[in-house]
Coordinates of C-alpha atoms in Angstrom, one line a residue:
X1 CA -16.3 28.9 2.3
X2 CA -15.5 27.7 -1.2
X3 CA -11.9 26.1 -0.3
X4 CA -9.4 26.1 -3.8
X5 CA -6.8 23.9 -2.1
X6 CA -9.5 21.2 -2.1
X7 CA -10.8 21.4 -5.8
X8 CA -6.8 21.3 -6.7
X9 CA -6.7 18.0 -4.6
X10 CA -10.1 16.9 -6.7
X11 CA -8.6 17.5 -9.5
X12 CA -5.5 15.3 -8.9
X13 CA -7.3 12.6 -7.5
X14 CA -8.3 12.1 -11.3
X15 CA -5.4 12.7 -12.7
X16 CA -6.6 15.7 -14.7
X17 CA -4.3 18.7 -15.6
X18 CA -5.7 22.2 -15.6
X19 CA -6.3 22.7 -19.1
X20 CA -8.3 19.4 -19.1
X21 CA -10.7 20.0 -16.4
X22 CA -11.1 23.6 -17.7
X23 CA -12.2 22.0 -21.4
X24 CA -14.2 18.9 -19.3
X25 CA -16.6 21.7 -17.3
X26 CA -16.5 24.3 -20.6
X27 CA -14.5 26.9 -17.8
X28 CA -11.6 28.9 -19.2
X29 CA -8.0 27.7 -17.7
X30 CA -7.7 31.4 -16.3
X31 CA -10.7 31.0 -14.2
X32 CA -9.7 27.6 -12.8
X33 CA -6.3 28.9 -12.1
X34 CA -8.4 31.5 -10.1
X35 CA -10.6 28.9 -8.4
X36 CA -7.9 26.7 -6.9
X37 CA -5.7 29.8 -5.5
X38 CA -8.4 31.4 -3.8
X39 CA -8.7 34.7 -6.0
X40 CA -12.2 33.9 -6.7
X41 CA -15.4 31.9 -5.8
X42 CA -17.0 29.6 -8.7
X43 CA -20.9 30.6 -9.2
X44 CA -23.1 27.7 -7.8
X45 CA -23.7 26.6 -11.4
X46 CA -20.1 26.5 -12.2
X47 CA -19.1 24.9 -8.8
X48 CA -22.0 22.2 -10.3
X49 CA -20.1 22.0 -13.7
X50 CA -17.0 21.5 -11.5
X51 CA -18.3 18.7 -9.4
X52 CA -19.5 16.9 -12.3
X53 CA -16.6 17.0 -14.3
X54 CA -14.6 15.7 -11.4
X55 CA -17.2 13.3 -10.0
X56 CA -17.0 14.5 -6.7
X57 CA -20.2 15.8 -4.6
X58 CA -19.6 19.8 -4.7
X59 CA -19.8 19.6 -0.8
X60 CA -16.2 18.3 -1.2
X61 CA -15.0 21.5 -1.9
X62 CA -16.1 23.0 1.6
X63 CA -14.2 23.1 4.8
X64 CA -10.3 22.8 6.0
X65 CA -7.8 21.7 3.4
X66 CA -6.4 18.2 3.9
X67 CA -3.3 17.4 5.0
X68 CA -1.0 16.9 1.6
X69 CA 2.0 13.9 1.7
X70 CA 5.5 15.3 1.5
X71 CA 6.3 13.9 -1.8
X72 CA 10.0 13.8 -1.4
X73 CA 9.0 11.2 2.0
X74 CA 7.2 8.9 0.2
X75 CA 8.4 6.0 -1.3
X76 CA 7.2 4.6 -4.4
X77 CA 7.7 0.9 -5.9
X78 CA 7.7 2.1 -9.5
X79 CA 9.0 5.8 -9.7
X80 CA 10.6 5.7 -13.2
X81 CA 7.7 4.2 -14.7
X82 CA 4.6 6.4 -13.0
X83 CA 3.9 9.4 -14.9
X84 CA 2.8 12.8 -13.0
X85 CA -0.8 12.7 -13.2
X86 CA -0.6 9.2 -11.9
X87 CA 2.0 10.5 -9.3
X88 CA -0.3 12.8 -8.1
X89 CA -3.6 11.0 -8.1
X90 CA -1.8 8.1 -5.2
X91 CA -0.4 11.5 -2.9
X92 CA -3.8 12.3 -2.9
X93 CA -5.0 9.3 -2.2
X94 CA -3.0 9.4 0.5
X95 CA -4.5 13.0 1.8
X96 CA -7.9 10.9 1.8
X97 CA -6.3 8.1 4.1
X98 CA -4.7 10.4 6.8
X99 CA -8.0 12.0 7.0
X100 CA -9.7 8.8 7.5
X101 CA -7.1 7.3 10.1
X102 CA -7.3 10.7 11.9
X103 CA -10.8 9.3 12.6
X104 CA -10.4 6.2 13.4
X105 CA -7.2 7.5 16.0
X106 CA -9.9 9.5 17.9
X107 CA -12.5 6.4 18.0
X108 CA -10.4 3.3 18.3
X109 CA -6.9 2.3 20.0
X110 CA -5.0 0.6 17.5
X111 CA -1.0 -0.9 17.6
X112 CA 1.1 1.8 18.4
X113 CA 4.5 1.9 16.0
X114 CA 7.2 -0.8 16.0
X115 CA 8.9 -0.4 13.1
X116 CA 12.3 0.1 14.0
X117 CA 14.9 2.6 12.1
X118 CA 17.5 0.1 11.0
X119 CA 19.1 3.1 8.8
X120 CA 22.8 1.8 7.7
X121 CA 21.9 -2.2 8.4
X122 CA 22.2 -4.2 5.5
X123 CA 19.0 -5.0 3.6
X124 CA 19.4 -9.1 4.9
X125 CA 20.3 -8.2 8.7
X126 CA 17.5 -5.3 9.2
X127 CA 15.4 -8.3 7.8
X128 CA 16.5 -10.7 10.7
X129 CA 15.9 -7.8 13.1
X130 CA 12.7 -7.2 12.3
X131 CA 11.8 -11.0 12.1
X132 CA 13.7 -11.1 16.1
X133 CA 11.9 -8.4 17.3
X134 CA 8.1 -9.1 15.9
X135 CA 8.5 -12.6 17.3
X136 CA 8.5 -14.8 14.2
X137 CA 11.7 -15.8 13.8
X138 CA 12.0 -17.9 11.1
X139 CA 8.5 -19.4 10.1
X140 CA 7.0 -18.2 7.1
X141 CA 4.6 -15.6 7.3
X142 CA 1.0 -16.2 6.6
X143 CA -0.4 -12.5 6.2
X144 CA 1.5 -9.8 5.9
X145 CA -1.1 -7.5 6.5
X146 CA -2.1 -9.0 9.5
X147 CA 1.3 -8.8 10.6
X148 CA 2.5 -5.2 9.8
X149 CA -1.3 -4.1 11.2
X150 CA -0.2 -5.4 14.6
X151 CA 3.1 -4.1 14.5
X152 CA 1.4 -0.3 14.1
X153 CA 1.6 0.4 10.1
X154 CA -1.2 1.7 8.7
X155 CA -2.5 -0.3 5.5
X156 CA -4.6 0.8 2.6
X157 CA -5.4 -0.4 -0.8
X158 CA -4.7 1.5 -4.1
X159 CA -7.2 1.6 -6.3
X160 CA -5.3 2.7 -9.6
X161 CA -5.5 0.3 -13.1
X162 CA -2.3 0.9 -13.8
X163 CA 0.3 -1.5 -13.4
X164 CA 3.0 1.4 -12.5
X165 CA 1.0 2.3 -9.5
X166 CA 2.2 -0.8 -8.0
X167 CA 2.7 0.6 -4.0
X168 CA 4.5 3.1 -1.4
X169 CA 5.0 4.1 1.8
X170 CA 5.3 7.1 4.1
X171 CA 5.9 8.3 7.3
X172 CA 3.4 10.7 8.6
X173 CA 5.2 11.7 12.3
X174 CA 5.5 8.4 13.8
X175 CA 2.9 7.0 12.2
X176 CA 3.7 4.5 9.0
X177 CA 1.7 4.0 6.2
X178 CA 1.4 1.5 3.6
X179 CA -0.6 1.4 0.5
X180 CA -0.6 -1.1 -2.0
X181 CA -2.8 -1.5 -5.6
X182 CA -5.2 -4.5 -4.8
X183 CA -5.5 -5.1 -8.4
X184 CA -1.9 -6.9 -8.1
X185 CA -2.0 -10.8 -7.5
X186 CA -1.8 -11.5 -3.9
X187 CA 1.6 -13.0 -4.2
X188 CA 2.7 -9.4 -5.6
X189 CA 1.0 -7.8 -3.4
X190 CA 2.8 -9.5 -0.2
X191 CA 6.3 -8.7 -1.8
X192 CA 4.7 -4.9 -2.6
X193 CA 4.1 -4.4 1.2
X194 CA 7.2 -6.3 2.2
X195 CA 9.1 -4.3 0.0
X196 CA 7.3 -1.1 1.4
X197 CA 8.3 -2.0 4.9
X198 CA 11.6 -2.5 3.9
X199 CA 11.7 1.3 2.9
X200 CA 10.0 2.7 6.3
X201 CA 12.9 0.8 7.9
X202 CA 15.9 1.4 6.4
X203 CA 15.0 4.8 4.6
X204 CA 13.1 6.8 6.8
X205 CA 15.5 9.8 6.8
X206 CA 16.0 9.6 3.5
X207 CA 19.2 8.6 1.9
X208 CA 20.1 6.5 -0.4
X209 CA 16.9 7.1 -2.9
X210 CA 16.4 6.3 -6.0
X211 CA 17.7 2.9 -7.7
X212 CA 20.0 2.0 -4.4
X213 CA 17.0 2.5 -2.2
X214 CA 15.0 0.2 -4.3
X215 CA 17.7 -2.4 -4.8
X216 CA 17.9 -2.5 -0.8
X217 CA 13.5 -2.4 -0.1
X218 CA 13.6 -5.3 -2.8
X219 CA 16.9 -7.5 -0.6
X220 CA 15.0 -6.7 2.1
X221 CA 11.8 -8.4 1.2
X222 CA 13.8 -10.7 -0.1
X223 CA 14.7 -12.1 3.2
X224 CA 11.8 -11.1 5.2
X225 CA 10.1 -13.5 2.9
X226 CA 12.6 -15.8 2.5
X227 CA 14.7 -16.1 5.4
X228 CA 17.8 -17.7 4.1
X229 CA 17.9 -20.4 6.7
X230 CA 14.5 -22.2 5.7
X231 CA 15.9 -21.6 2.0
X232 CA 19.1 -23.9 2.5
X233 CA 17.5 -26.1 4.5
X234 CA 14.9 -27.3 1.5
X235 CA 17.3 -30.2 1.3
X236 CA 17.4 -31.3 -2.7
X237 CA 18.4 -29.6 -6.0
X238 CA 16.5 -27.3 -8.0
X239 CA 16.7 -27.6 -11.6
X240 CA 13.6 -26.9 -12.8
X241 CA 10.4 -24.3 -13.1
X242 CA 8.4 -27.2 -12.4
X243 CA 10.2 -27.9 -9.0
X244 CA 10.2 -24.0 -8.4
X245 CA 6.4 -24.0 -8.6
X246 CA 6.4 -26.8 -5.8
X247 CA 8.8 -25.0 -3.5
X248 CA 6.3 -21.4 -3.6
X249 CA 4.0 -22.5 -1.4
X250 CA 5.6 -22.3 1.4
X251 CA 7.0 -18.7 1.2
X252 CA 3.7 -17.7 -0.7
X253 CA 5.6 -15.8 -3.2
X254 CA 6.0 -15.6 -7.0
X255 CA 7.8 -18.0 -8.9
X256 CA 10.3 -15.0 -10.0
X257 CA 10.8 -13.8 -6.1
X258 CA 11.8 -17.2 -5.8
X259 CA 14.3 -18.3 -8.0
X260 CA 15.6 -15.0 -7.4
X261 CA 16.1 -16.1 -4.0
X262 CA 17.3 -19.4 -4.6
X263 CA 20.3 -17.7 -6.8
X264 CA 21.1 -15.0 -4.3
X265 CA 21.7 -17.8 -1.2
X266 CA 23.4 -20.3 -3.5
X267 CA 21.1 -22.8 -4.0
X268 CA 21.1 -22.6 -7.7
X269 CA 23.6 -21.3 -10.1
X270 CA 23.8 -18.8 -12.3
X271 CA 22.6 -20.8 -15.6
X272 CA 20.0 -22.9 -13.3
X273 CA 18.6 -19.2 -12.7
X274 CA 18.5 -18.1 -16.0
X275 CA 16.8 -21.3 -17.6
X276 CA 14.3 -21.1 -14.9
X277 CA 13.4 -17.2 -15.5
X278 CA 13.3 -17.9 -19.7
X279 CA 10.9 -20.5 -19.2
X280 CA 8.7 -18.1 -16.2
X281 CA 8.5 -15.6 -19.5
X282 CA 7.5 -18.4 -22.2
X283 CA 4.6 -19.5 -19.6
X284 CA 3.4 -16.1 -19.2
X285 CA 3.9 -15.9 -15.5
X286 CA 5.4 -12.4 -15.3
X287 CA 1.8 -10.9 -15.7
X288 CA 0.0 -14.1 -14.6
X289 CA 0.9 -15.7 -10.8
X290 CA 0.4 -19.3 -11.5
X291 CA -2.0 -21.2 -8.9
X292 CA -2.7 -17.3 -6.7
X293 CA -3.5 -17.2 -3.0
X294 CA -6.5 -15.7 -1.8
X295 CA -5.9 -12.0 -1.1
X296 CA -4.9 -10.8 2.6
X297 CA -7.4 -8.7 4.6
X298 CA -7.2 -6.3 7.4
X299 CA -8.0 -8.0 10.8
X300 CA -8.1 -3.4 11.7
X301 CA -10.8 -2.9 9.1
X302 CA -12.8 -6.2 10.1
X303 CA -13.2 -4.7 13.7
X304 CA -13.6 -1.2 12.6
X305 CA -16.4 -2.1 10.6
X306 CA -18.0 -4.4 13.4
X307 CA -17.9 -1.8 15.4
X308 CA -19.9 0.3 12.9
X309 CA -22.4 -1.9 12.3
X310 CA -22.8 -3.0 15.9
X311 CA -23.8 0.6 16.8
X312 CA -26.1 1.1 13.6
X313 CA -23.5 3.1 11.3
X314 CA -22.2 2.0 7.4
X315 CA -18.9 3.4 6.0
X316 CA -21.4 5.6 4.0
X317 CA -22.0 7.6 7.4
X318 CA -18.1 7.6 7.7
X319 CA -18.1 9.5 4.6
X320 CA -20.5 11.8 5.4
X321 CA -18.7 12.9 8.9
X322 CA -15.3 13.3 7.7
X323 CA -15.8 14.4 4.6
X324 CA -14.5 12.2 1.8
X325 CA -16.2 11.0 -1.2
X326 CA -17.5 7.8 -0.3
X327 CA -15.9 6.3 -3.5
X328 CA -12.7 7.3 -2.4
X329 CA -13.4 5.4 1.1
X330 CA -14.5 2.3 -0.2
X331 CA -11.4 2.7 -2.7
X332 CA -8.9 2.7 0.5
X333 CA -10.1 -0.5 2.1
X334 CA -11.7 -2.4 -0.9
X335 CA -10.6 -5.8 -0.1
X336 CA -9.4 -4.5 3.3
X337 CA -12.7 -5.9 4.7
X338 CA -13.7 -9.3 3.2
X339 CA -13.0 -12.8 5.2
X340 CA -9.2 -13.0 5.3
X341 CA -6.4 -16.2 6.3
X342 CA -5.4 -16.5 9.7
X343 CA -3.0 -14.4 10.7
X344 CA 0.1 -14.5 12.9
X345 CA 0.6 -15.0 16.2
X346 CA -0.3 -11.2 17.3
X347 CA -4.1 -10.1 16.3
X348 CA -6.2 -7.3 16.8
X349 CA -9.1 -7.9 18.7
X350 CA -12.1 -6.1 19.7
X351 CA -13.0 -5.4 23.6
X352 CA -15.2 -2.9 23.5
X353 CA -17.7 -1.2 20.9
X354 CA -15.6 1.6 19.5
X355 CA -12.4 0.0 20.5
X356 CA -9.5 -2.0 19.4
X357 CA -6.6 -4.0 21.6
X358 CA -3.4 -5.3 20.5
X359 CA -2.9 -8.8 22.4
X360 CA -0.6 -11.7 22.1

């Protein structure tokens, strides 16, 4: 049967109100309104006008409703700045991914969860817990996808062009999720997820929210990047961008993230800081990274999609079984699936068609 719930979800997705979609597909609002709360059933032709005006294949509005993200658990990097349709369109983006790792749960054994709840630690020591109990200690991390992937959290790429849509994260029962815009630089992009993980934990139940929360995710990432220790020990003075720009590569962060950092463990002082950060704006490296790193991939969705084309399937067929608009899919992993760096110590590896094993 027709399913409403679904076409209100479509209609989200792209970030269209009501009124909007009801001029785009020449409906009346009062017979959308109808549509999407299940009073009535659209005529094939409209359900056609519908489909088109959405870009979705009509077949999308068949079947079970998805499962919808608690919006008051999630998470997101740039709250103030997001505006409701754009709110909306990354929840449900995030209905598309649980139905898609519900999927991949039932075909493949992936890290289970071990993200501790560090709730009431401060930002720097859940940091150093986290870096003691994954096993890295203090060496700097090469992929951060890589790394979260093997430690259970789910990762999936945003696929919004708008620089508010930036990341978040949510808990969905003990599962962790992560999604993060790949149109970021990469360098953003590892503080993003960083700064996500921070979030799922220290704020899984919740409070503080808002500004504090954000302060904390952002210390947190801070020193999961950065640990303090390999930030003292650089062993000369920083009085310059240029020397700044040296230091990065070894954190594979921002210059900004940086000479934050540098300020925060002492290493510079408060007028080093603020020459450095007027000179990052006159070179236009707030909304350019200077010298980029190739973007991290998924080491999950490079066996995942092995596996597929080992037994003959595409992530078109994917589509097709579960249900989601195959631009939607490709959306969630674009980028996921290219050749990535090496990761950490942990990997995912493949032992079996269909099947995935974490190892050390």
């Amino acid at each position: 049967m027709f399913n409403g719930e679904k076409l209100a979800l479509a209609r989200r997705r792209v970030g269209l109100t009501k009124v909007a979609l009801a001029q785009k597909a020449g409906i009346t609002t009062r017979a959308l309104n109808a549509f999407e709360n299940g009073e009535y059933t659209p005529s094939e032709a409209t359900e056609q006008l519908l489909a088109q005006a959405l870009g979705f294949p009509a077949s999308f509005f068949y079947g079970e409703s998805l499962e919808e993200l608690d919006e008051h658990g999630v998470s997101f990097r740039s709250l103030k700045r997001m505006t409701a349709s754009q709110k909306h369109a990354a929840l449900a983006a995030g209905s598309f991914a649980y139905e898609i790792n519900k999927w991949i749960d039932q075909r493949f054994s992936l890290p289970l969860p071990n993200v501790p709840n560090l709730h009431g630690e401060s930002p720097s020591n859940a940091a150093r817990i986290v870096r003691d109990e994954w096993g890295i200690g203090k060496l700097s991390i090469s992929n951060m996808i890589h790394l979260v992937e093997a430690n259970g959290v789910r990762v999936y790429s945003l696929f919004e062009n708008a620089k508010e849509v930036d990341a978040f994260s949510v808990w969905n029962g003990n599962t962790p999720f992560i999604f993060s815009n790949r149109l970021k630089s990469s360098a953003h992009r590892r503080f993003d997820i960083a700064h996500e993980l921070g979030h799922l934990v220290l704020h899984r139940h919740g409070a503080p929210s808002g500004p504090v929360a954000e302060k904390e995710a952002d210390q947190f990432a801070s020193a999961f990047l950065m640990p303090s220790d390999t930030i003292k020990a650089i062993g000369f003075s920083i009085e310059s961008l240029d020397a700044v720009l040296r230091l990065k590569e070894r954190w594979m962060v921002s210059p900004g993230a940086l000479t934050r950092r540098l300020k925060d463990t002492g290493m510079i002082s408060e007028w080093t800081y603020r020459s450095i950060c007027i000179e990052i704006s006159q070179r236009g490296y707030r909304t350019s990274e200077p010298n980029d790193y190739p973007h991290e991939t998924s080491k999950v969705w490079q066996k995942i999609t092995e596996s597929l084309r080992a037994s003959g399937q595409t992530l078109q067929s994917v589509s097709d079984e579960i249900g989601i608009p195959y631009d939607e899919l490709q959306k969630l992993v674009w980028g996921l699936v290219t050749v990535g760096i090496p990761s950490d110590s942990k990997a995912i590896q493949s032992t079996r068609r269909g099947s995935l094993k974490l190892v050390n």
